[in-house]
PDB file of C-alpha atoms and ligand atoms in Angstrom:
ATOM      1  CA  MET S1080      -8.081 -26.238   8.645  1.00 87.00           C
ATOM      2  CA  THR S1081      -6.326 -22.904   8.779  1.00 94.00           C
ATOM      3  CA  PRO S1082      -8.215 -19.927  10.235  1.00 96.00           C
ATOM      4  CA  THR S1083      -8.810 -18.326   6.782  1.00 96.00           C
ATOM      5  CA  PRO S1084      -9.047 -19.774   3.266  1.00 96.00           C
ATOM      6  CA  HIS S1085      -6.261 -17.745   1.627  1.00 98.00           C
ATOM      7  CA  LEU S1086      -3.635 -17.743   4.378  1.00 98.00           C
ATOM      8  CA  GLU S1087      -2.013 -20.791   5.926  1.00 98.00           C
ATOM      9  CA  ALA S1088      -0.800 -18.813   8.955  1.00 97.00           C
ATOM     10  CA  GLU S1089      -2.080 -19.756  12.392  1.00 96.00           C
ATOM     11  CA  LEU S1090      -3.554 -17.069  14.645  1.00 98.00           C
ATOM     12  CA  GLY S1091      -0.768 -14.991  16.157  1.00 98.00           C
ATOM     13  CA  ALA S1092       1.595 -15.589  13.231  1.00 98.00           C
ATOM     14  CA  PHE S1093       0.978 -12.098  11.845  1.00 98.00           C
ATOM     15  CA  ALA S1094       2.119  -9.013  13.737  1.00 98.00           C
ATOM     16  CA  ASP S1095      -0.323  -6.200  14.586  1.00 98.00           C
ATOM     17  CA  THR S1096       1.259  -4.262  11.716  1.00 98.00           C
ATOM     18  CA  VAL S1097       1.461  -5.614   8.170  1.00 99.00           C
ATOM     19  CA  LEU S1098       3.205  -3.981   5.215  1.00 98.00           C
ATOM     20  CA  LEU S1099       1.380  -4.786   1.978  1.00 98.00           C
ATOM     21  CA  PRO S1100       3.369  -4.665  -1.270  1.00 97.00           C
ATOM     22  CA  GLY S1101       1.530  -5.900  -4.369  1.00 97.00           C
ATOM     23  CA  ASP S1102       4.411  -8.084  -5.494  1.00 95.00           C
ATOM     24  CA  PRO S1103       5.067 -11.158  -3.302  1.00 96.00           C
ATOM     25  CA  LEU S1104       8.754 -11.085  -4.270  1.00 95.00           C
ATOM     26  CA  ARG S1105       8.924  -7.569  -2.858  1.00 95.00           C
ATOM     27  CA  ALA S1106       7.496  -8.992   0.357  1.00 97.00           C
ATOM     28  CA  ARG S1107      10.411 -11.411   0.506  1.00 96.00           C
ATOM     29  CA  HIS S1108      12.848  -8.596  -0.306  1.00 96.00           C
ATOM     30  CA  ILE S1109      11.421  -6.479   2.549  1.00 97.00           C
ATOM     31  CA  ALA S1110      11.729  -9.424   4.947  1.00 98.00           C
ATOM     32  CA  GLU S1111      15.336 -10.061   3.901  1.00 97.00           C
ATOM     33  CA  VAL S1112      16.508  -6.448   3.914  1.00 97.00           C
ATOM     34  CA  PHE S1113      14.464  -4.794   6.665  1.00 98.00           C
ATOM     35  CA  LEU S1114      13.295  -7.429   9.152  1.00 98.00           C
ATOM     36  CA  ASP S1115      15.307  -9.289  11.802  1.00 98.00           C
ATOM     37  CA  ASP S1116      14.579 -12.957  12.488  1.00 98.00           C
ATOM     38  CA  ALA S1117      11.970 -13.099   9.709  1.00 98.00           C
ATOM     39  CA  VAL S1118      10.025 -16.331   9.304  1.00 98.00           C
ATOM     40  CA  GLN S1119       7.768 -17.164   6.373  1.00 98.00           C
ATOM     41  CA  VAL S1120       4.128 -17.364   7.457  1.00 98.00           C
ATOM     42  CA  ASN S1121       2.354 -17.725   4.106  1.00 98.00           C
ATOM     43  CA  ALA S1122       2.907 -19.109   0.626  1.00 98.00           C
ATOM     44  CA  VAL S1123      -0.667 -20.004  -0.367  1.00 98.00           C
ATOM     45  CA  ARG S1124      -1.202 -18.921  -4.008  1.00 98.00           C
ATOM     46  CA  GLY S1125       2.316 -17.476  -3.953  1.00 98.00           C
ATOM     47  CA  ALA S1126       1.214 -14.598  -1.688  1.00 98.00           C
ATOM     48  CA  LEU S1127       4.415 -14.701   0.323  1.00 98.00           C
ATOM     49  CA  GLY S1128       4.137 -13.473   3.903  1.00 98.00           C
ATOM     50  CA  PHE S1129       6.772 -13.032   6.612  1.00 98.00           C
ATOM     51  CA  THR S1130       6.903 -11.910  10.228  1.00 98.00           C
ATOM     52  CA  GLY S1131       9.971 -10.515  11.952  1.00 98.00           C
ATOM     53  CA  THR S1132      11.012  -7.476  13.896  1.00 98.00           C
ATOM     54  CA  HIS S1133      12.190  -4.039  12.875  1.00 98.00           C
ATOM     55  CA  ARG S1134      14.004  -1.979  15.509  1.00 98.00           C
ATOM     56  CA  GLY S1135      12.502  -4.300  18.103  1.00 97.00           C
ATOM     57  CA  GLU S1136       8.919  -3.935  16.933  1.00 98.00           C
ATOM     58  CA  ARG S1137       7.102  -6.972  15.513  1.00 98.00           C
ATOM     59  CA  VAL S1138       6.161  -6.358  11.857  1.00 98.00           C
ATOM     60  CA  SER S1139       4.787  -8.582   9.090  1.00 98.00           C
ATOM     61  CA  VAL S1140       4.800  -8.198   5.330  1.00 98.00           C
ATOM     62  CA  LEU S1141       2.436  -9.865   2.850  1.00 98.00           C
ATOM     63  CA  GLY S1142       2.246  -9.669  -0.957  1.00 98.00           C
ATOM     64  CA  THR S1143      -1.357  -8.878  -1.914  1.00 98.00           C
ATOM     65  CA  GLY S1144      -1.265  -9.477  -5.669  1.00 98.00           C
ATOM     66  CA  MET S1145      -2.602  -6.836  -8.055  1.00 98.00           C
ATOM     67  CA  GLY S1146      -5.940  -5.073  -7.911  1.00 98.00           C
ATOM     68  CA  ILE S1147      -8.631  -4.278  -5.366  1.00 98.00           C
ATOM     69  CA  PRO S1148     -10.243  -7.762  -5.301  1.00 98.00           C
ATOM     70  CA  SER S1149      -6.999  -9.555  -4.466  1.00 98.00           C
ATOM     71  CA  ALA S1150      -5.773  -6.938  -1.973  1.00 98.00           C
ATOM     72  CA  SER S1151      -9.206  -6.849  -0.300  1.00 98.00           C
ATOM     73  CA  ILE S1152      -9.185 -10.601   0.344  1.00 98.00           C
ATOM     74  CA  TYR S1153      -5.884 -10.403   2.220  1.00 98.00           C
ATOM     75  CA  ALA S1154      -6.709  -7.158   4.034  1.00 98.00           C
ATOM     76  CA  THR S1155     -10.034  -8.626   5.191  1.00 98.00           C
ATOM     77  CA  GLU S1156      -8.577 -11.909   6.447  1.00 98.00           C
ATOM     78  CA  LEU S1157      -5.807 -10.022   8.264  1.00 98.00           C
ATOM     79  CA  ALA S1158      -8.189  -7.534   9.900  1.00 98.00           C
ATOM     80  CA  GLN S1159     -11.176  -9.780  10.546  1.00 98.00           C
ATOM     81  CA  VAL S1160      -9.495 -12.985  11.683  1.00 98.00           C
ATOM     82  CA  HIS S1161      -5.785 -12.428  12.329  1.00 98.00           C
ATOM     83  CA  GLY S1162      -6.332  -9.379  14.532  1.00 98.00           C
ATOM     84  CA  VAL S1163      -4.111  -7.051  12.503  1.00 98.00           C
ATOM     85  CA  ARG S1164      -4.559  -3.410  13.497  1.00 98.00           C
ATOM     86  CA  ARG S1165      -2.377  -1.474  11.029  1.00 98.00           C
ATOM     87  CA  LEU S1166      -2.261  -2.088   7.262  1.00 99.00           C
ATOM     88  CA  VAL S1167       0.392  -0.146   5.348  1.00 99.00           C
ATOM     89  CA  ARG S1168       0.406  -0.588   1.588  1.00 98.00           C
ATOM     90  CA  VAL S1169       3.771   0.069  -0.048  1.00 98.00           C
ATOM     91  CA  GLY S1170       3.408   0.134  -3.814  1.00 97.00           C
ATOM     92  CA  SER S1171       4.082   1.750  -7.133  1.00 97.00           C
ATOM     93  CA  CYS S1172       1.932   4.147  -9.115  1.00 97.00           C
ATOM     94  CA  GLY S1173       1.735   6.119 -12.334  1.00 97.00           C
ATOM     95  CA  ALA S1174       2.086   9.910 -12.061  1.00 97.00           C
ATOM     96  CA  VAL S1175      -1.068  11.794 -13.045  1.00 97.00           C
ATOM     97  CA  ARG S1176      -0.399  15.336 -11.845  1.00 96.00           C
ATOM     98  CA  ARG S1177       2.317  17.055 -13.829  1.00 94.00           C
ATOM     99  CA  ASP S1178       4.351  18.206 -10.842  1.00 95.00           C
ATOM    100  CA  LEU S1179       5.127  14.554  -9.995  1.00 96.00           C
ATOM    101  CA  GLY S1180       7.815  12.623 -11.789  1.00 94.00           C
ATOM    102  CA  VAL S1181       9.340   9.171 -11.588  1.00 95.00           C
ATOM    103  CA  ARG S1182      10.714   8.472  -8.070  1.00 95.00           C
ATOM    104  CA  SER S1183       8.292  10.949  -6.439  1.00 96.00           C
ATOM    105  CA  LEU S1184       6.812   9.663  -3.181  1.00 97.00           C
ATOM    106  CA  VAL S1185       3.079   9.867  -2.539  1.00 98.00           C
ATOM    107  CA  LEU S1186       1.108   9.529   0.694  1.00 98.00           C
ATOM    108  CA  ALA S1187      -2.460   8.626  -0.282  1.00 99.00           C
ATOM    109  CA  ALA S1188      -4.602  10.751   2.035  1.00 99.00           C
ATOM    110  CA  GLY S1189      -7.593   9.527   0.034  1.00 99.00           C
ATOM    111  CA  ALA S1190      -8.290   7.093  -2.780  1.00 99.00           C
ATOM    112  CA  CYS S1191     -10.839   7.646  -5.554  1.00 98.00           C
ATOM    113  CA  THR S1192     -11.865   4.649  -7.639  1.00 98.00           C
ATOM    114  CA  ASP S1193     -13.919   3.416 -10.563  1.00 98.00           C
ATOM    115  CA  SER S1194     -14.417   0.152  -8.668  1.00 98.00           C
ATOM    116  CA  GLY S1195     -17.806  -0.524  -7.100  1.00 98.00           C
ATOM    117  CA  VAL S1196     -16.465  -2.095  -3.909  1.00 98.00           C
ATOM    118  CA  ASN S1197     -17.002   0.824  -1.561  1.00 98.00           C
ATOM    119  CA  ARG S1198     -20.427   1.626  -3.033  1.00 98.00           C
ATOM    120  CA  ASN S1199     -21.329  -1.984  -2.322  1.00 98.00           C
ATOM    121  CA  ARG S1200     -20.204  -1.535   1.267  1.00 97.00           C
ATOM    122  CA  TYR S1201     -21.865   1.859   1.672  1.00 98.00           C
ATOM    123  CA  GLY S1202     -25.464   1.317   0.535  1.00 98.00           C
ATOM    124  CA  GLY S1203     -24.887   2.524  -3.028  1.00 98.00           C
ATOM    125  CA  MET S1204     -23.530   5.898  -1.887  1.00 98.00           C
ATOM    126  CA  ASP S1205     -20.049   7.385  -2.477  1.00 98.00           C
ATOM    127  CA  PHE S1206     -17.759   6.521   0.425  1.00 98.00           C
ATOM    128  CA  ALA S1207     -14.689   8.749   0.908  1.00 98.00           C
ATOM    129  CA  ALA S1208     -11.904   6.182   1.258  1.00 98.00           C
ATOM    130  CA  ILE S1209      -9.270   7.837   3.438  1.00 99.00           C
ATOM    131  CA  ALA S1210      -6.041   7.030   5.237  1.00 99.00           C
ATOM    132  CA  ASP S1211      -5.871   6.864   9.013  1.00 98.00           C
ATOM    133  CA  PHE S1212      -4.918  10.362  10.139  1.00 98.00           C
ATOM    134  CA  GLY S1213      -2.408   9.236  12.784  1.00 98.00           C
ATOM    135  CA  LEU S1214      -0.539   7.039  10.314  1.00 98.00           C
ATOM    136  CA  LEU S1215      -0.673   9.733   7.638  1.00 98.00           C
ATOM    137  CA  ARG S1216       0.675  12.330  10.047  1.00 98.00           C
ATOM    138  CA  ALA S1217       3.414   9.959  11.210  1.00 98.00           C
ATOM    139  CA  ALA S1218       4.467   9.341   7.595  1.00 98.00           C
ATOM    140  CA  ALA S1219       4.503  13.062   6.808  1.00 98.00           C
ATOM    141  CA  GLU S1220       6.613  13.704   9.917  1.00 98.00           C
ATOM    142  CA  ALA S1221       8.955  10.817   9.037  1.00 98.00           C
ATOM    143  CA  ALA S1222       9.432  12.262   5.548  1.00 98.00           C
ATOM    144  CA  GLU S1223      10.206  15.670   7.004  1.00 98.00           C
ATOM    145  CA  ALA S1224      12.751  14.164   9.418  1.00 97.00           C
ATOM    146  CA  LEU S1225      14.413  12.306   6.515  1.00 95.00           C
ATOM    147  CA  ASP S1226      14.366  15.505   4.423  1.00 96.00           C
ATOM    148  CA  THR S1227      12.438  13.526   1.799  1.00 96.00           C
ATOM    149  CA  PRO S1228       9.837  15.434  -0.225  1.00 97.00           C
ATOM    150  CA  VAL S1229       6.425  13.742  -0.366  1.00 98.00           C
ATOM    151  CA  HIS S1230       3.168  14.598  -2.127  1.00 98.00           C
ATOM    152  CA  VAL S1231       0.089  14.166   0.058  1.00 98.00           C
ATOM    153  CA  GLY S1232      -3.375  13.938  -1.489  1.00 98.00           C
ATOM    154  CA  ASN S1233      -5.802  11.868  -3.509  1.00 98.00           C
ATOM    155  CA  VAL S1234      -4.803   8.914  -5.637  1.00 99.00           C
ATOM    156  CA  HIS S1235      -7.004   6.863  -7.968  1.00 98.00           C
ATOM    157  CA  SER S1236      -7.318   3.095  -7.533  1.00 98.00           C
ATOM    158  CA  ALA S1237      -8.141   1.830 -10.999  1.00 98.00           C
ATOM    159  CA  ASP S1238      -9.931  -1.385 -11.881  1.00 98.00           C
ATOM    160  CA  LEU S1239      -8.265  -1.498 -15.297  1.00 98.00           C
ATOM    161  CA  PHE S1240      -4.529  -1.219 -15.832  1.00 96.00           C
ATOM    162  CA  TYR S1241      -5.198  -1.245 -19.599  1.00 96.00           C
ATOM    163  CA  ASP S1242      -8.079   1.233 -19.634  1.00 96.00           C
ATOM    164  CA  PRO S1243      -9.544   1.844 -23.109  1.00 97.00           C
ATOM    165  CA  ARG S1244     -10.968   5.230 -22.012  1.00 95.00           C
ATOM    166  CA  ALA S1245      -8.277   7.587 -23.294  1.00 88.00           C
ATOM    167  CA  ASP S1246      -9.513  10.581 -21.278  1.00 94.00           C
ATOM    168  CA  ARG S1247      -9.272   8.923 -17.831  1.00 95.00           C
ATOM    169  CA  VAL S1248      -5.964  10.490 -16.872  1.00 95.00           C
ATOM    170  CA  GLU S1249      -7.135  13.983 -17.862  1.00 95.00           C
ATOM    171  CA  VAL S1250     -10.277  13.547 -15.738  1.00 97.00           C
ATOM    172  CA  MET S1251      -8.130  12.525 -12.751  1.00 97.00           C
ATOM    173  CA  ALA S1252      -5.715  15.421 -13.327  1.00 96.00           C
ATOM    174  CA  SER S1253      -8.626  17.889 -13.581  1.00 97.00           C
ATOM    175  CA  MET S1254      -9.595  16.945  -9.998  1.00 98.00           C
ATOM    176  CA  GLY S1255      -6.052  17.223  -8.638  1.00 98.00           C
ATOM    177  CA  VAL S1256      -5.531  13.472  -8.292  1.00 98.00           C
ATOM    178  CA  LEU S1257      -1.829  12.803  -7.873  1.00 98.00           C
ATOM    179  CA  ALA S1258      -1.326   9.306  -9.189  1.00 98.00           C
ATOM    180  CA  VAL S1259      -3.002   6.078 -10.265  1.00 98.00           C
ATOM    181  CA  GLU S1260      -2.546   2.629  -8.739  1.00 98.00           C
ATOM    182  CA  MET S1261      -4.850  -0.333  -8.137  1.00 98.00           C
ATOM    183  CA  GLU S1262      -5.377  -1.188  -4.445  1.00 98.00           C
ATOM    184  CA  ALA S1263      -5.589   1.738  -1.990  1.00 99.00           C
ATOM    185  CA  ALA S1264      -9.366   2.384  -2.192  1.00 99.00           C
ATOM    186  CA  GLY S1265     -10.036  -1.295  -1.517  1.00 98.00           C
ATOM    187  CA  ILE S1266      -7.689  -1.467   1.454  1.00 99.00           C
ATOM    188  CA  TYR S1267      -9.110   1.770   2.926  1.00 99.00           C
ATOM    189  CA  GLY S1268     -12.641   0.372   2.532  1.00 98.00           C
ATOM    190  CA  VAL S1269     -11.698  -2.858   4.298  1.00 98.00           C
ATOM    191  CA  ALA S1270      -9.998  -0.862   7.069  1.00 99.00           C
ATOM    192  CA  ALA S1271     -13.127   1.253   7.607  1.00 98.00           C
ATOM    193  CA  ALA S1272     -15.380  -1.793   7.614  1.00 98.00           C
ATOM    194  CA  HIS S1273     -13.263  -3.598  10.216  1.00 98.00           C
ATOM    195  CA  GLY S1274     -12.218  -0.640  12.376  1.00 98.00           C
ATOM    196  CA  VAL S1275      -8.521  -0.958  11.647  1.00 98.00           C
ATOM    197  CA  ARG S1276      -6.050   1.714  10.556  1.00 98.00           C
ATOM    198  CA  ALA S1277      -4.547   1.938   7.070  1.00 99.00           C
ATOM    199  CA  LEU S1278      -2.138   3.996   5.010  1.00 99.00           C
ATOM    200  CA  THR S1279      -0.849   3.755   1.439  1.00 99.00           C
ATOM    201  CA  VAL S1280       2.640   4.942   0.529  1.00 98.00           C
ATOM    202  CA  LEU S1281       3.574   4.924  -3.167  1.00 98.00           C
ATOM    203  CA  THR S1282       6.573   5.501  -5.408  1.00 97.00           C
ATOM    204  CA  VAL S1283       6.002   6.799  -8.917  1.00 97.00           C
ATOM    205  CA  SER S1284       7.303   4.122 -11.285  1.00 96.00           C
ATOM    206  CA  ASP S1285       6.018   5.660 -14.496  1.00 95.00           C
ATOM    207  CA  ASP S1286       4.936   9.074 -15.723  1.00 94.00           C
ATOM    208  CA  LEU S1287       1.694   8.792 -17.669  1.00 92.00           C
ATOM    209  CA  HIS S1288       2.317  12.081 -19.531  1.00 89.00           C
ATOM    210  CA  SER S1289       5.926  11.657 -20.658  1.00 91.00           C
ATOM    211  CA  GLY S1290       5.916   7.856 -20.756  1.00 93.00           C
ATOM    212  CA  GLU S1291       9.133   7.806 -18.693  1.00 94.00           C
ATOM    213  CA  GLN S1292       9.585   4.616 -16.658  1.00 94.00           C
ATOM    214  CA  LEU S1293      12.048   3.574 -13.972  1.00 92.00           C
ATOM    215  CA  THR S1294      14.457   0.780 -14.797  1.00 90.00           C
ATOM    216  CA  SER S1295      14.104  -2.307 -12.604  1.00 85.00           C
ATOM    217  CA  GLN S1296      17.244  -1.266 -10.669  1.00 86.00           C
ATOM    218  CA  GLU S1297      15.853   2.223 -10.060  1.00 88.00           C
ATOM    219  CA  ARG S1298      12.531   0.707  -9.023  1.00 86.00           C
ATOM    220  CA  GLU S1299      14.292  -1.339  -6.374  1.00 84.00           C
ATOM    221  CA  ARG S1300      16.213   1.643  -4.963  1.00 85.00           C
ATOM    222  CA  GLY S1301      13.077   3.802  -4.926  1.00 87.00           C
ATOM    223  CA  PHE S1302      11.138   0.977  -3.349  1.00 93.00           C
ATOM    224  CA  ASP S1303      13.649   0.636  -0.502  1.00 95.00           C
ATOM    225  CA  ALA S1304      13.470   4.376   0.234  1.00 95.00           C
ATOM    226  CA  MET S1305       9.697   4.087   0.471  1.00 97.00           C
ATOM    227  CA  VAL S1306       9.828   1.054   2.768  1.00 98.00           C
ATOM    228  CA  ARG S1307      12.262   2.904   5.049  1.00 97.00           C
ATOM    229  CA  LEU S1308       9.790   5.805   5.194  1.00 98.00           C
ATOM    230  CA  ALA S1309       6.860   3.451   5.877  1.00 98.00           C
ATOM    231  CA  LEU S1310       8.712   1.705   8.715  1.00 98.00           C
ATOM    232  CA  ASP S1311       9.734   5.061  10.220  1.00 98.00           C
ATOM    233  CA  ALA S1312       6.078   6.067  10.089  1.00 98.00           C
ATOM    234  CA  VAL S1313       5.064   2.861  11.886  1.00 98.00           C
ATOM    235  CA  HIS S1314       7.568   3.499  14.703  1.00 98.00           C
ATOM    236  CA  ARG S1315       6.517   7.136  15.055  1.00 98.00           C
ATOM    237  CA  ASP S1316       2.888   6.097  15.145  1.00 98.00           C
ATOM    238  CA  SER S1317       3.619   3.473  17.826  1.00 98.00           C
ATOM    239  CA  ALA S1318       5.490   6.025  19.933  1.00 97.00           C
ATOM    240  CA  ALA S1319       2.616   8.505  19.631  1.00 96.00           C
ATOM    241  CA  ARG S1320      -0.020   6.075  20.927  1.00 89.00           C
TER     242      ARG S1320
HETATM  243  N1  HPA Q 453      -1.910   2.309 -13.639  1.00 78.33           N
HETATM  244  C1  HPA Q 453      -2.301   1.581 -12.600  1.00 78.33           C
HETATM  245  N2  HPA Q 453      -1.469   1.129 -11.680  1.00 78.33           N
HETATM  246  C2  HPA Q 453      -0.179   1.452 -11.794  1.00 78.33           C
HETATM  247  C3  HPA Q 453       0.300   2.210 -12.841  1.00 78.33           C
HETATM  248  C4  HPA Q 453      -0.623   2.668 -13.814  1.00 78.33           C
HETATM  249  O1  HPA Q 453      -0.280   3.342 -14.790  1.00 78.33           O
HETATM  250  N3  HPA Q 453       1.642   2.339 -12.681  1.00 78.33           N
HETATM  251  C5  HPA Q 453       1.963   1.664 -11.555  1.00 78.33           C
HETATM  252  N4  HPA Q 453       0.866   1.125 -11.008  1.00 78.33           N
END
């Protein structure tokens, strides 16, 4: 028996800090490009996970799959059983606010949602799903040091990628929501419930107003810039504590 049903890793196999891309192949890419001495620690259900070091600090990466339910399973098992203390989602999103375009970087200070998961956790009331302030500040400082513009604010974690409600994006835009993705609110809820720290960093892969989309090559380049920013934020946060 492994310690949790969805991860074959033994206790101690995951670092205190785990980067969480949605796509398991991105997890492998991060391990290959950014981590030293990376070893694979999970392949159950194709959710590839690796642990290595980055600039001397032990870091893991795990593909969560798409959507709040899938991401919440992995975030919970990491926080509740594997002792992970920092969860940093690195993902893609669709631009909602008109001043964002493809390749824009977003730090999700908060995550709205049409999912019921946080209401279920919070006695039927509306829980404000927010990033850890220290991690958010570290990411903002890292972006400033890299001279990389970032947008900081609310995102929306949608249950439906193919949402039949045509007015959804206008409703989000009317409340200043920057972008739409599918996991952050779930991960922030798990983090709150288990007393761990979480941040979501996103790259805009498609503009929901113009319909513009990044090519797969551009996605990869943008993704690497975001991972670099996320890892810088992790190091800054470690140094500050
Ligand atoms: N909707 C939800 N998630 C997304 C999108 C989108 O348009 N683009 C990238 N992730």
